[in-house]
Coordinates of C-alpha atoms and ligand atoms in Angstrom, one line a residue:
X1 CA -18.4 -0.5 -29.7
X2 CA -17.1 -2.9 -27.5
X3 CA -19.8 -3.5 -25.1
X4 CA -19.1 -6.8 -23.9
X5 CA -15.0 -7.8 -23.6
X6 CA -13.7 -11.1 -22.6
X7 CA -16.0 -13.5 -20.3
X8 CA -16.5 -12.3 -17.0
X9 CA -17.0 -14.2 -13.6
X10 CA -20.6 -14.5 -13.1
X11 CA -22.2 -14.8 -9.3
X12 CA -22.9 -18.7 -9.3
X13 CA -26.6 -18.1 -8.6
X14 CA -29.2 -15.5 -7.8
X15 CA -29.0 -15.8 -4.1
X16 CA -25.1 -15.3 -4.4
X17 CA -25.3 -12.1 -5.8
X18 CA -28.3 -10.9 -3.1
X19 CA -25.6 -11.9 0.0
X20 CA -22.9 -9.7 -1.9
X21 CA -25.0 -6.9 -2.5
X22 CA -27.2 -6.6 0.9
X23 CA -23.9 -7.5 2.4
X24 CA -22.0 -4.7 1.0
X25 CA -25.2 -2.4 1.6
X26 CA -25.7 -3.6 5.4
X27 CA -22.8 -2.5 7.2
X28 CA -21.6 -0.2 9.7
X29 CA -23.7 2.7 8.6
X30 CA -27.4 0.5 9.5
X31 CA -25.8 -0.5 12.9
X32 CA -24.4 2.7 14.1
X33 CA -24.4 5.2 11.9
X34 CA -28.3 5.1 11.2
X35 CA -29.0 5.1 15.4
X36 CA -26.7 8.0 15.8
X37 CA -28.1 9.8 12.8
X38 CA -31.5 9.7 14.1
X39 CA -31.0 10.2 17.8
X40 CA -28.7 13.5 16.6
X41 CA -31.9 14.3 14.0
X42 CA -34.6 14.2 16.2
X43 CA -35.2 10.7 16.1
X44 CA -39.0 10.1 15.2
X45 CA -38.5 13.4 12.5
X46 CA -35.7 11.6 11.0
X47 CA -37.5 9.4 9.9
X48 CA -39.7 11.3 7.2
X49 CA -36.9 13.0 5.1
X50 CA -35.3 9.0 5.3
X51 CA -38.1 7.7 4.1
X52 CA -38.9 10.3 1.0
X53 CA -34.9 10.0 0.2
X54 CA -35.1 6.5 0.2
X55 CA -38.4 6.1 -2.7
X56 CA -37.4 9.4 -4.4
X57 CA -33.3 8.3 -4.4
X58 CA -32.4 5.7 -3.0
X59 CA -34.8 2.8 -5.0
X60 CA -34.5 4.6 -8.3
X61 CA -30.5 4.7 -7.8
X62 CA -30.0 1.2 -6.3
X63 CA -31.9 0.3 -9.9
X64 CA -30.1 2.4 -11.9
X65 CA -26.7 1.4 -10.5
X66 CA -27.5 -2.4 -11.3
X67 CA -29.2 -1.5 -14.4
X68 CA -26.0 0.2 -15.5
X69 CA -23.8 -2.7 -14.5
X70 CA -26.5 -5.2 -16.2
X71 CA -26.3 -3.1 -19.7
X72 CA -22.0 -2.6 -19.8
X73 CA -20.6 -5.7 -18.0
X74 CA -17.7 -3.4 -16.7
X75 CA -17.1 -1.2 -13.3
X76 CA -18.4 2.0 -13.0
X77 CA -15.6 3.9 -15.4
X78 CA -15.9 2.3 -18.0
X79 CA -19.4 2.0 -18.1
X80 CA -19.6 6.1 -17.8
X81 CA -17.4 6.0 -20.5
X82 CA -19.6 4.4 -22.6
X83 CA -22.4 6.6 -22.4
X84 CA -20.2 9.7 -22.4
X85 CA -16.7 9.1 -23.6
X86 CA -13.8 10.5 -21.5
X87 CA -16.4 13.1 -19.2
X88 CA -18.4 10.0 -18.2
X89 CA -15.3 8.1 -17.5
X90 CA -14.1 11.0 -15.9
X91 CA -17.1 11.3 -13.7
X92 CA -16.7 7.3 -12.8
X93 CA -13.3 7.6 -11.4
X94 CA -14.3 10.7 -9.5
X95 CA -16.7 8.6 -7.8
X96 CA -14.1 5.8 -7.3
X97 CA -11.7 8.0 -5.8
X98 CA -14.0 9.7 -3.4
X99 CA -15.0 6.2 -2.7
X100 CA -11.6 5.0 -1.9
X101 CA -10.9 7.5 0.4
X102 CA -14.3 6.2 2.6
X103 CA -13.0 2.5 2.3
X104 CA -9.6 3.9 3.7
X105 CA -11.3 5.2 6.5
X106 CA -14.1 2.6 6.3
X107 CA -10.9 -0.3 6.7
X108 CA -9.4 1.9 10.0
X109 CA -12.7 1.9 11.7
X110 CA -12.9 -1.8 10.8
X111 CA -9.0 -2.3 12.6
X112 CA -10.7 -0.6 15.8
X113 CA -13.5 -3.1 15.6
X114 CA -11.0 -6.1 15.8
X115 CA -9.5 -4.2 18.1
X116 CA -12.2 -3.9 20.7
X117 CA -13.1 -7.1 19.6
X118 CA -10.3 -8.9 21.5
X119 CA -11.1 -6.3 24.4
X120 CA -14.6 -7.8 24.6
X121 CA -12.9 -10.7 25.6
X122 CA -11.8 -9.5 28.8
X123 CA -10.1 -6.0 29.6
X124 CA -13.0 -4.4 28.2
X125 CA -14.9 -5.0 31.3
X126 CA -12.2 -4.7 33.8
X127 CA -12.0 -1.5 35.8
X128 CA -11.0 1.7 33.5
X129 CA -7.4 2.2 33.3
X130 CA -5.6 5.7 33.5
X131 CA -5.3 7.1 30.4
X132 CA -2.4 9.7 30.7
X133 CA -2.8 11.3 27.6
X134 CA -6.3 12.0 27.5
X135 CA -5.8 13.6 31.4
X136 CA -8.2 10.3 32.5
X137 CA -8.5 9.5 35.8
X138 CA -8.1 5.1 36.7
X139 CA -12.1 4.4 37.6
X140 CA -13.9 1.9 39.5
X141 CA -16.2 0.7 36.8
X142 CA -15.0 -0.8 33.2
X143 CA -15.3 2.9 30.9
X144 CA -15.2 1.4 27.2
X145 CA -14.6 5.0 26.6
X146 CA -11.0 5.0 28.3
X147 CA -10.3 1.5 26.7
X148 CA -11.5 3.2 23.7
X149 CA -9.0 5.8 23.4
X150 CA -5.9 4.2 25.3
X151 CA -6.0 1.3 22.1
X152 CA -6.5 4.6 19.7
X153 CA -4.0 6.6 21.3
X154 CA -1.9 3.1 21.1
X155 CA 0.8 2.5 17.9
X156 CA 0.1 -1.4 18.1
X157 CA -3.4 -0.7 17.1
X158 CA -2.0 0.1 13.7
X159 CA -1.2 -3.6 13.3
X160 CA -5.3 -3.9 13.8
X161 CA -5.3 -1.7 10.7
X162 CA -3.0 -3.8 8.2
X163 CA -4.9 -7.1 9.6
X164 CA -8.2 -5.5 8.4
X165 CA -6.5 -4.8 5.4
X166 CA -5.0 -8.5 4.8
X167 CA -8.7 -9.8 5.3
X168 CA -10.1 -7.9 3.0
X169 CA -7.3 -8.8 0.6
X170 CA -7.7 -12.8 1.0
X171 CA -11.9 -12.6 0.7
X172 CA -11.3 -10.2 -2.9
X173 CA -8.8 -12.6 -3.9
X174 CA -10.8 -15.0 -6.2
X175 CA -13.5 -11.9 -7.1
X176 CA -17.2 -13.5 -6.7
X177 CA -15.8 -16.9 -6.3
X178 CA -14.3 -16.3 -2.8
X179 CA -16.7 -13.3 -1.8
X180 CA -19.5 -15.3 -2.7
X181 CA -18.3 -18.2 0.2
X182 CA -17.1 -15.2 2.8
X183 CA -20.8 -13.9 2.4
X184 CA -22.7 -16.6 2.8
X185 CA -20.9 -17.0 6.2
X186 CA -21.2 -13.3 7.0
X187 CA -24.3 -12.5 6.3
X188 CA -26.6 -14.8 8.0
X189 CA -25.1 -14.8 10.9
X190 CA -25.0 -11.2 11.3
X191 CA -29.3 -11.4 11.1
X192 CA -28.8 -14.3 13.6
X193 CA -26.6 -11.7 15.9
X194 CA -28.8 -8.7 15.0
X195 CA -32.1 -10.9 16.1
X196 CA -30.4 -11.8 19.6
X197 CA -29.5 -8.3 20.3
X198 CA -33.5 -7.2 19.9
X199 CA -34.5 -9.8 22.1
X200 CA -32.0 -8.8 25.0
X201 CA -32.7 -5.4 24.0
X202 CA -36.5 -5.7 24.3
X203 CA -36.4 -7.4 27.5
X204 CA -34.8 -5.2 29.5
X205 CA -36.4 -3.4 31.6
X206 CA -37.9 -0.4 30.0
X207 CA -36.2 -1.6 26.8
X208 CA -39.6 -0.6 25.2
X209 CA -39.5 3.3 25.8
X210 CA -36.4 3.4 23.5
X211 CA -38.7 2.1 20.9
X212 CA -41.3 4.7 21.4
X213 CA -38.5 7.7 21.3
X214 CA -37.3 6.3 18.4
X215 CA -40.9 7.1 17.0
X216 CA -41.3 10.1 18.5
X217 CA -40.9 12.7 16.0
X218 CA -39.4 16.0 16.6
X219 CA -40.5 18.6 14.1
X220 CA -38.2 21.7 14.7
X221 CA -35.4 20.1 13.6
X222 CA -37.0 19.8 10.4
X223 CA -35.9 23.0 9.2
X224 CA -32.2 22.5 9.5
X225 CA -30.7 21.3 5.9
X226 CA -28.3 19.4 8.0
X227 CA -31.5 16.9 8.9
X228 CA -32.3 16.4 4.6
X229 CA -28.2 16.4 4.2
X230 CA -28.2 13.6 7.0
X231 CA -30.9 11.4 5.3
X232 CA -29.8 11.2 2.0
X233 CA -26.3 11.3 3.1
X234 CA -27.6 8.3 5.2
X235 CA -29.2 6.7 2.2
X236 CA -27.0 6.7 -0.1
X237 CA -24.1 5.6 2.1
X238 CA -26.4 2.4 3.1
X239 CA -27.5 1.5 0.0
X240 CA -23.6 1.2 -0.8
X241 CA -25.0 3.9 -3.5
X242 CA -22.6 6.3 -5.5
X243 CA -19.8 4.3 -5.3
X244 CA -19.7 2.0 -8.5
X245 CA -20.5 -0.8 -6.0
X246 CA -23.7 -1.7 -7.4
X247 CA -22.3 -1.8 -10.7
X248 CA -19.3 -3.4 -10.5
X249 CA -21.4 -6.3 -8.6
X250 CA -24.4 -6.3 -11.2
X251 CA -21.6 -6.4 -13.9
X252 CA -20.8 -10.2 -12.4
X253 CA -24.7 -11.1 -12.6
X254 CA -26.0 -13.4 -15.7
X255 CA -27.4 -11.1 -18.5
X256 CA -30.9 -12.5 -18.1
X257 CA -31.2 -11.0 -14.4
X258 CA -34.4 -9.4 -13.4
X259 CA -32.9 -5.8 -12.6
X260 CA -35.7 -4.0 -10.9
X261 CA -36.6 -7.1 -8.3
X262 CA -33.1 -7.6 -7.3
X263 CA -32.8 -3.4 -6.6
X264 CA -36.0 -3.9 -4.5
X265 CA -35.0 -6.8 -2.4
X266 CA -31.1 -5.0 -2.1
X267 CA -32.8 -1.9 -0.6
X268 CA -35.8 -3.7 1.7
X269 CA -33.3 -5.9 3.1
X270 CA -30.8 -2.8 3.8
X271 CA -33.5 -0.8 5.3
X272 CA -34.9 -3.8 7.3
X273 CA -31.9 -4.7 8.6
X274 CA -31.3 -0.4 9.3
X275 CA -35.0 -0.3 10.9
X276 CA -34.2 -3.2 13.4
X277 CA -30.9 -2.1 14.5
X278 CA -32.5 1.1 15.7
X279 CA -34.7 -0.9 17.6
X280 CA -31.7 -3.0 19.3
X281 CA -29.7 0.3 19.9
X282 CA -32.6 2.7 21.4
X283 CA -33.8 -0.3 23.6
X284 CA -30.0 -1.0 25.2
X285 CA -29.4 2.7 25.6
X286 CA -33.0 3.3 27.1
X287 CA -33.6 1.0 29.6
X288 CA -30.0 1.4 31.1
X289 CA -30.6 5.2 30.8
X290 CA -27.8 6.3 28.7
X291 CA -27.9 9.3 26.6
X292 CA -26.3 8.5 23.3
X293 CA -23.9 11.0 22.1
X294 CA -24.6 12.3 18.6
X295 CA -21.1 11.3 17.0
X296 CA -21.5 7.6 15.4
X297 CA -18.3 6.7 16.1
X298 CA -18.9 6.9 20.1
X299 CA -22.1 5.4 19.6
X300 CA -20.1 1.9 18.8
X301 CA -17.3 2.0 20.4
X302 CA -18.3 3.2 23.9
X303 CA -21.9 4.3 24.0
X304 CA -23.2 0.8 23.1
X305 CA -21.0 -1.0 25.0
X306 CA -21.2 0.6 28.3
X307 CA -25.1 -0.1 27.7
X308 CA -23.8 -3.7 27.7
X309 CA -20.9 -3.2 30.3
X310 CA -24.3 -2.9 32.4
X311 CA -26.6 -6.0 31.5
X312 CA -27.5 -8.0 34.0
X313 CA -25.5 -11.1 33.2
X314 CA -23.8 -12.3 30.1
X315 CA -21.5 -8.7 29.6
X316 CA -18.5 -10.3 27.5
X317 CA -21.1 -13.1 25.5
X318 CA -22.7 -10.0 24.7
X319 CA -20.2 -7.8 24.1
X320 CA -18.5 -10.4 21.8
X321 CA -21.4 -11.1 20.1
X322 CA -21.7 -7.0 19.2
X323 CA -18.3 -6.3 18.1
X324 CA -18.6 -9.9 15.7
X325 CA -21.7 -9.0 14.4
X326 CA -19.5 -5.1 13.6
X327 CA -16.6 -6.8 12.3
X328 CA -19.4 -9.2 9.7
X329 CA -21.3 -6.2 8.9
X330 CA -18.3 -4.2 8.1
X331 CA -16.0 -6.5 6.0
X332 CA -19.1 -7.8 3.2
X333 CA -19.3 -4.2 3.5
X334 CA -15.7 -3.2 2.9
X335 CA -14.9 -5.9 0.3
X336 CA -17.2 -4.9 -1.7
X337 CA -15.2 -1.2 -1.6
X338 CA -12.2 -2.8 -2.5
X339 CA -13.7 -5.2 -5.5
X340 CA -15.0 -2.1 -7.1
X341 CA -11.9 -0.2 -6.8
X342 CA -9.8 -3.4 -8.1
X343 CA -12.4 -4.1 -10.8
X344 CA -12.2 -0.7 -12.1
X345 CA -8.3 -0.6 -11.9
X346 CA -8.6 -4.3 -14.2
X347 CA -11.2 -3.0 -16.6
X348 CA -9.4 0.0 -17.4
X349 CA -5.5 -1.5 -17.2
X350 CA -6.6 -4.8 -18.0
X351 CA -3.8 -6.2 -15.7
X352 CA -4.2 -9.2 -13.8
X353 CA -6.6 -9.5 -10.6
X354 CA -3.4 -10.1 -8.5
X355 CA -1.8 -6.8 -9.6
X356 CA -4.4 -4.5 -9.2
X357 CA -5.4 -5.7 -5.5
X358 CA -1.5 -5.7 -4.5
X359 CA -1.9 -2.3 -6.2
X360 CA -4.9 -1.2 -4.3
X361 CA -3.9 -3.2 -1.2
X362 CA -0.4 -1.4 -0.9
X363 CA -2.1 2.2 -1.4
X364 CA -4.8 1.6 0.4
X365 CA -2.9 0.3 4.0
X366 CA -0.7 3.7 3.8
X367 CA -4.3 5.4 3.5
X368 CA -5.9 3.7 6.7
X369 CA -2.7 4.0 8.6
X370 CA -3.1 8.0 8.2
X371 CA -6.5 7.7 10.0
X372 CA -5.1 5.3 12.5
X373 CA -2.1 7.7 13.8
X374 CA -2.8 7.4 17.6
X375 CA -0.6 11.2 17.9
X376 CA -2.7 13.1 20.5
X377 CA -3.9 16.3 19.5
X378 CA -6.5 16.9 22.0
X379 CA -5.9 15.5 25.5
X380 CA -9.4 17.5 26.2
X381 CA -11.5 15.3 24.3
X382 CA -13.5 18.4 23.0
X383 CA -13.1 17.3 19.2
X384 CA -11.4 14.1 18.3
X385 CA -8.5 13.3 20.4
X386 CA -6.1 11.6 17.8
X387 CA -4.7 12.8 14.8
X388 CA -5.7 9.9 13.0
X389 CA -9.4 10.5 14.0
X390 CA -9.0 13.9 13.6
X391 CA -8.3 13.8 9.8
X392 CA -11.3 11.1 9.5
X393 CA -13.8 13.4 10.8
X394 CA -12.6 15.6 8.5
X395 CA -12.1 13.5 5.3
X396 CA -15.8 12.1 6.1
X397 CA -17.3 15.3 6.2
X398 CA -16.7 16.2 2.6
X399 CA -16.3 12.4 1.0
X400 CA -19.1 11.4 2.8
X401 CA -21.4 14.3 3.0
X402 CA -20.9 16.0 -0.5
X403 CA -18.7 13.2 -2.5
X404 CA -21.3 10.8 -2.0
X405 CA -24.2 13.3 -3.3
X406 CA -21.9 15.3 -5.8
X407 CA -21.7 11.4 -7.6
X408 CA -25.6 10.9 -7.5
X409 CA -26.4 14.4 -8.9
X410 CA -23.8 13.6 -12.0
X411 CA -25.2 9.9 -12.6
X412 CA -28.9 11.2 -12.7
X413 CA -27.6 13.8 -15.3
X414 CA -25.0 11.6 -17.5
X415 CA -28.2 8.3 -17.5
X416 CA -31.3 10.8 -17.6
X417 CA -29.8 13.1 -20.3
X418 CA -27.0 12.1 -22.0
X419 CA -27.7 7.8 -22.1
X420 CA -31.5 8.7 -21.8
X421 CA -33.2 7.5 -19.1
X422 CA -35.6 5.8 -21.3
X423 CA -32.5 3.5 -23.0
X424 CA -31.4 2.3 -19.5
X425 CA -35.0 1.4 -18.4
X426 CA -35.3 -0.6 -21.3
X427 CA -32.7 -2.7 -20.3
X428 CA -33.7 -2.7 -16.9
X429 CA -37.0 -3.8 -18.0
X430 CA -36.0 -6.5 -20.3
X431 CA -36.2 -9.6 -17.6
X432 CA -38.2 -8.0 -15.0
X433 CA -41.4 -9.2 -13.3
X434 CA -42.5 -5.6 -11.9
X435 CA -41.5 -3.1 -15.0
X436 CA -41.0 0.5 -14.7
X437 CA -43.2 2.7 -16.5
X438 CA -42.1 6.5 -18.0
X439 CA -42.3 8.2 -14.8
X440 CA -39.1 6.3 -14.1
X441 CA -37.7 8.7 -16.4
X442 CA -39.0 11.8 -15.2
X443 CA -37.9 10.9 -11.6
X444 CA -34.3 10.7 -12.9
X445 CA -34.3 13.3 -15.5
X446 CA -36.4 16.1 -13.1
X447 CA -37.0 14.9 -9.6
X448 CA -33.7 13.1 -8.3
X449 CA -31.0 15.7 -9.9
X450 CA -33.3 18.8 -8.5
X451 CA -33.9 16.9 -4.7
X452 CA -30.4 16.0 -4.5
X453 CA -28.9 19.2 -5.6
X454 CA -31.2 21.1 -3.5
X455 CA -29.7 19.6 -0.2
X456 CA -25.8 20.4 -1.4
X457 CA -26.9 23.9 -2.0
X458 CA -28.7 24.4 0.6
X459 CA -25.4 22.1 2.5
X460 CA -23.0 24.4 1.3
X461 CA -24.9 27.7 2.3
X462 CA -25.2 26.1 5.8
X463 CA -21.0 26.0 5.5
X464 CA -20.9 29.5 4.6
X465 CA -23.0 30.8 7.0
X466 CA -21.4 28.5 10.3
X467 CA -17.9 28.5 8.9
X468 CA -16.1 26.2 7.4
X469 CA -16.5 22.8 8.5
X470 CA -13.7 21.9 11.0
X471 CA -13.0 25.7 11.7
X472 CA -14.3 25.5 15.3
X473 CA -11.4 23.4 15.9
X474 CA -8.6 23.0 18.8
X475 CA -6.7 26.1 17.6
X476 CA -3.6 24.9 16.2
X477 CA -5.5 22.2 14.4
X478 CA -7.9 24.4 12.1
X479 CA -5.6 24.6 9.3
X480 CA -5.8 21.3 9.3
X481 CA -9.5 21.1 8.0
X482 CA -8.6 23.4 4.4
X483 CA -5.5 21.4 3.6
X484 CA -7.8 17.8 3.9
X485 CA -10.5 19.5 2.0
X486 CA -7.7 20.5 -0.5
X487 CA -6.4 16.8 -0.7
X488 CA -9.2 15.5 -1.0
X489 CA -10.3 17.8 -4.0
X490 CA -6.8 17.5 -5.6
X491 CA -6.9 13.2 -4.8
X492 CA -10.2 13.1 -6.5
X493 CA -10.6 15.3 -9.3
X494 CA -6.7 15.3 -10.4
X495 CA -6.6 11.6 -10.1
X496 CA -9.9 11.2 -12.1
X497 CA -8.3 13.3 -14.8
X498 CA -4.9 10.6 -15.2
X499 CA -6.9 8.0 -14.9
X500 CA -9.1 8.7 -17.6
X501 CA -7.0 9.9 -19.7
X502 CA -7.0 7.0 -22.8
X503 CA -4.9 4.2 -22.4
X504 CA -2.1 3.8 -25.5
X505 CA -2.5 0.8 -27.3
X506 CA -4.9 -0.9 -24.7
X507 CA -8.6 -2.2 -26.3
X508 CA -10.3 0.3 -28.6
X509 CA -13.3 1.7 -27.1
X510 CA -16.4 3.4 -28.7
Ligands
LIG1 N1 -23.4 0.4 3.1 C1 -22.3 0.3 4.0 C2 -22.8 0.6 5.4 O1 -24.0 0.9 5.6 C3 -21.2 1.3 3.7 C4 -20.6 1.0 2.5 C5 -20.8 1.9 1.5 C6 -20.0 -0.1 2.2 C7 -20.3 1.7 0.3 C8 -19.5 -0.3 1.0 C9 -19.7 0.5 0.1 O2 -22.1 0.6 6.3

């Protein structure tokens, strides 16, 4: 068996490889996605089924996933491959598909951010202007939410789009070597930004009765699978979990790395930097009375920055300062996307790093530029306006909400049962100050698979029962949400089964 091929890049020290990771794990999903989730959950309630997925899922995964990378050296494929030949490897593209189409998306959203970014300069503030397709009225005050969907609704925002794209490109370029120096930029000074925001946030007037309906729990909601589905959704997308992430990073860490402290600090540092955000957000919204919406998308690109559109002085400093600390947070996050899908394209091809990110790079553009089409489809506003956003509201719902699970529930099962849990804890164990006794095993082999595949079942009867995801649509556009289901099971399982099929004359593997 080949475990270890030719020499890999390492991360040139410990602290390098915490930046990548927390940076990749901190991104748009602690800033907005994580305030939304809990406002639309019942806020203070949301915070109990976060708290149980993170210690039953997310800690054990985010050590697994490291562990996994730390035993094979390779991306997530291979290393599936490994423990179970061509299903395993099977399984690891799966996951690498399903995470490709969220970085597709992810890399969109991230062309809107530059976007508004530049608006924050100046327009953004201005009075609203008409926006004829979206039957908006001109208004008196600055409406982030017209500016919003006049750029959307816009085909130069596409060029946003490719310029997200080229970024990401240049900072994968040299693998750890140049995302090591674009992180130790990033992520600092997104903490610096973050901190700021809770100060203005907390000294607003009445910033502090956000705080306390962030806390205060709402128990009904509790019943409602889409509240468990929402957490551990929410979990695993901000631990950067289920993607091969984790593993294609901790494949680039020296063999002597102490596994289970760097999982630890990874998560506590993504959940600290999760906990404060909803802080900043609740505050801002709070004390200037706004009502977030439940959609997370709204909550950064208009919500948030009407709350700011109303500060007392400083608006664009502000304003700027919010859509950097967005863009930061969401490129470490989205090169990391892109350097596990190029890793796992190398590993398996064994082409050269320039190939397979032209390769991914090409693909990937035409991808995002489907969720960027500024067509209207609803003037109304009632669902999602454009047809770009329209198909990413779809695609998330299933990549996002079931892909991301559907790739936990088969990594528990291939490392509990088929590796044996036991094997990879050894390994995980082998340099580690805090070691992880046998019920390590039992909480991957028992408790994870049956928690995680209780919420899809109980996801998926919720679908049954409500209809079909995307069926309430703008008639005319309801078709729409089987065909992206369809694509997105075709993309993902058919591509999984070329790409694994075995590569002719390429490396020998077990
Ligand atoms: N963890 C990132 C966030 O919270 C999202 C992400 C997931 C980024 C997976 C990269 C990989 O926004």
């Amino acid at each position: 068996m080949q475990e270890n091929p030719a020499p890999r890049a390492v991360w040139s020290s410990k602290l390098g490889f915490i930046l990548a990771a927390s940076g990749s794990a901190i991104g748009l999903g602690n800033i907005v996605f994580f305030g939304a989730n809990a406002y639309k959950y019942g806020a203070g309630a949301f915070y109990v089924p976060y708290l149980l997925a993170l210690f039953f899922v997310g800690l054990p995964f985010m050590a697994m996933e490291i562990g996994l990378g730390l035993r094979f050296n390779r991306a997530l494929p291979e290393s599936l491959h490994l423990i179970a030949g061509r299903r395993g490897e099977f399984v690891g593209w799966w996951g690498i598909l399903n995470a490709s189409v969220i970085t597709t998306y992810y890399i969109a959203i991230l062309g809107w951010v530059v976007g508004m970014l530049i608006g924050a300069f100046g327009p953004l503030w201005k009075p609203s202007l008409a926006v004829p397709a979206f039957n908006m009225a001109e208004g008196a005050i600055p409406n982030p939410f017209a500016y919003f969907f006049n750029m959307l609704s816009t085909p130069g925002t596409l060029l946003f789009v490719v310029l997200a794209w080229v970024l990401n490109i240049i900072i994968v370029w040299k693998g750890t070597l140049t995302i090591e120096k674009a992180v130790k930029v990033c992520v600092p000074l997104m903490w610096v930004f973050m901190l700021i925001l809770i100060v203005r946030g907390l000294t607003l007037p009445n910033g502090s009765q956000g705080v306390r309906l962030l806390f205060t729990p709402n128990w009904g909601v509790m019943r409602n699978p889409d509240v468990w589905k929402g957490a551990f959704g929410q979990i695993f997308f901000s631990l950067s979990l289920g993607f091969g992430i984790m593993t294609a990073y901790a494949s680039y860490l020296p063999k002597k790395s102490d596994c289970n402290s760097n999982a630890m600090m990874v998560s506590f540092l993504n959940c600290g930097f999760e906990f404060i955000a909803g802080v900043a957000i609740f505050t801002i919204l709070f004390s200037l009375s706004i009502v977030p919406k439940a959609s997370t998308l709204a909550m950064s690109f208009f919500v948030l920055p009407s709350g700011i559109a109303r500060f007392p002085y400083g608006v664009a400093t502000f304003g700027v300062m919010f859509f950097t600390l967005l863009l930061l947070a969401g490129i470490s996050s989205s090169v990391s996307l892109v350097e596990a899908l190029a890793s796992s394209v190398i590993d398996k091809f064994r082409i050269s790093r320039i190939r397979a990110l032209l390769f991914v790079g090409s693909g990937g553009v035409v991808l995002s530029l489907l969720f960027a089409l500024p067509m209207v489809v609803d003037a109304s506003l009632k669902d999602n306006g454009t047809l770009g956003l329209t198909l990413l509201d779809l695609s998330d719902h299933w990549a996002f909400g079931y892909g991301l699970l559907a790739m936990g529930l088969a990594e528990s099962i291939l490392i509990g049962w088929v590796l044996g849990a036991g094997k990879l804890r050894e390994t995980m164990n082998a340099n580690a100050r805090i070691r992880l006794g046998p019920w390590f095993d039992v909480l991957v082999r028992f408790v994870a698979p049956a928690v995680v595949l209780a919420v899809i079942v109980a996801s998926i009867a919720h679908e049954v029962k409500t209809g079909m995801y995307g069926s309430r649509m703008v008639t005319g556009w309801r078709p729409m949400a089987a065909v992206v289901l369809l694509a997105w099971l075709l993309f993902t399982s058919g591509g999984a089964f070329l790409l694994s099929a075995p590569q002719k004359g390429k490396g020998v593997r077990a």
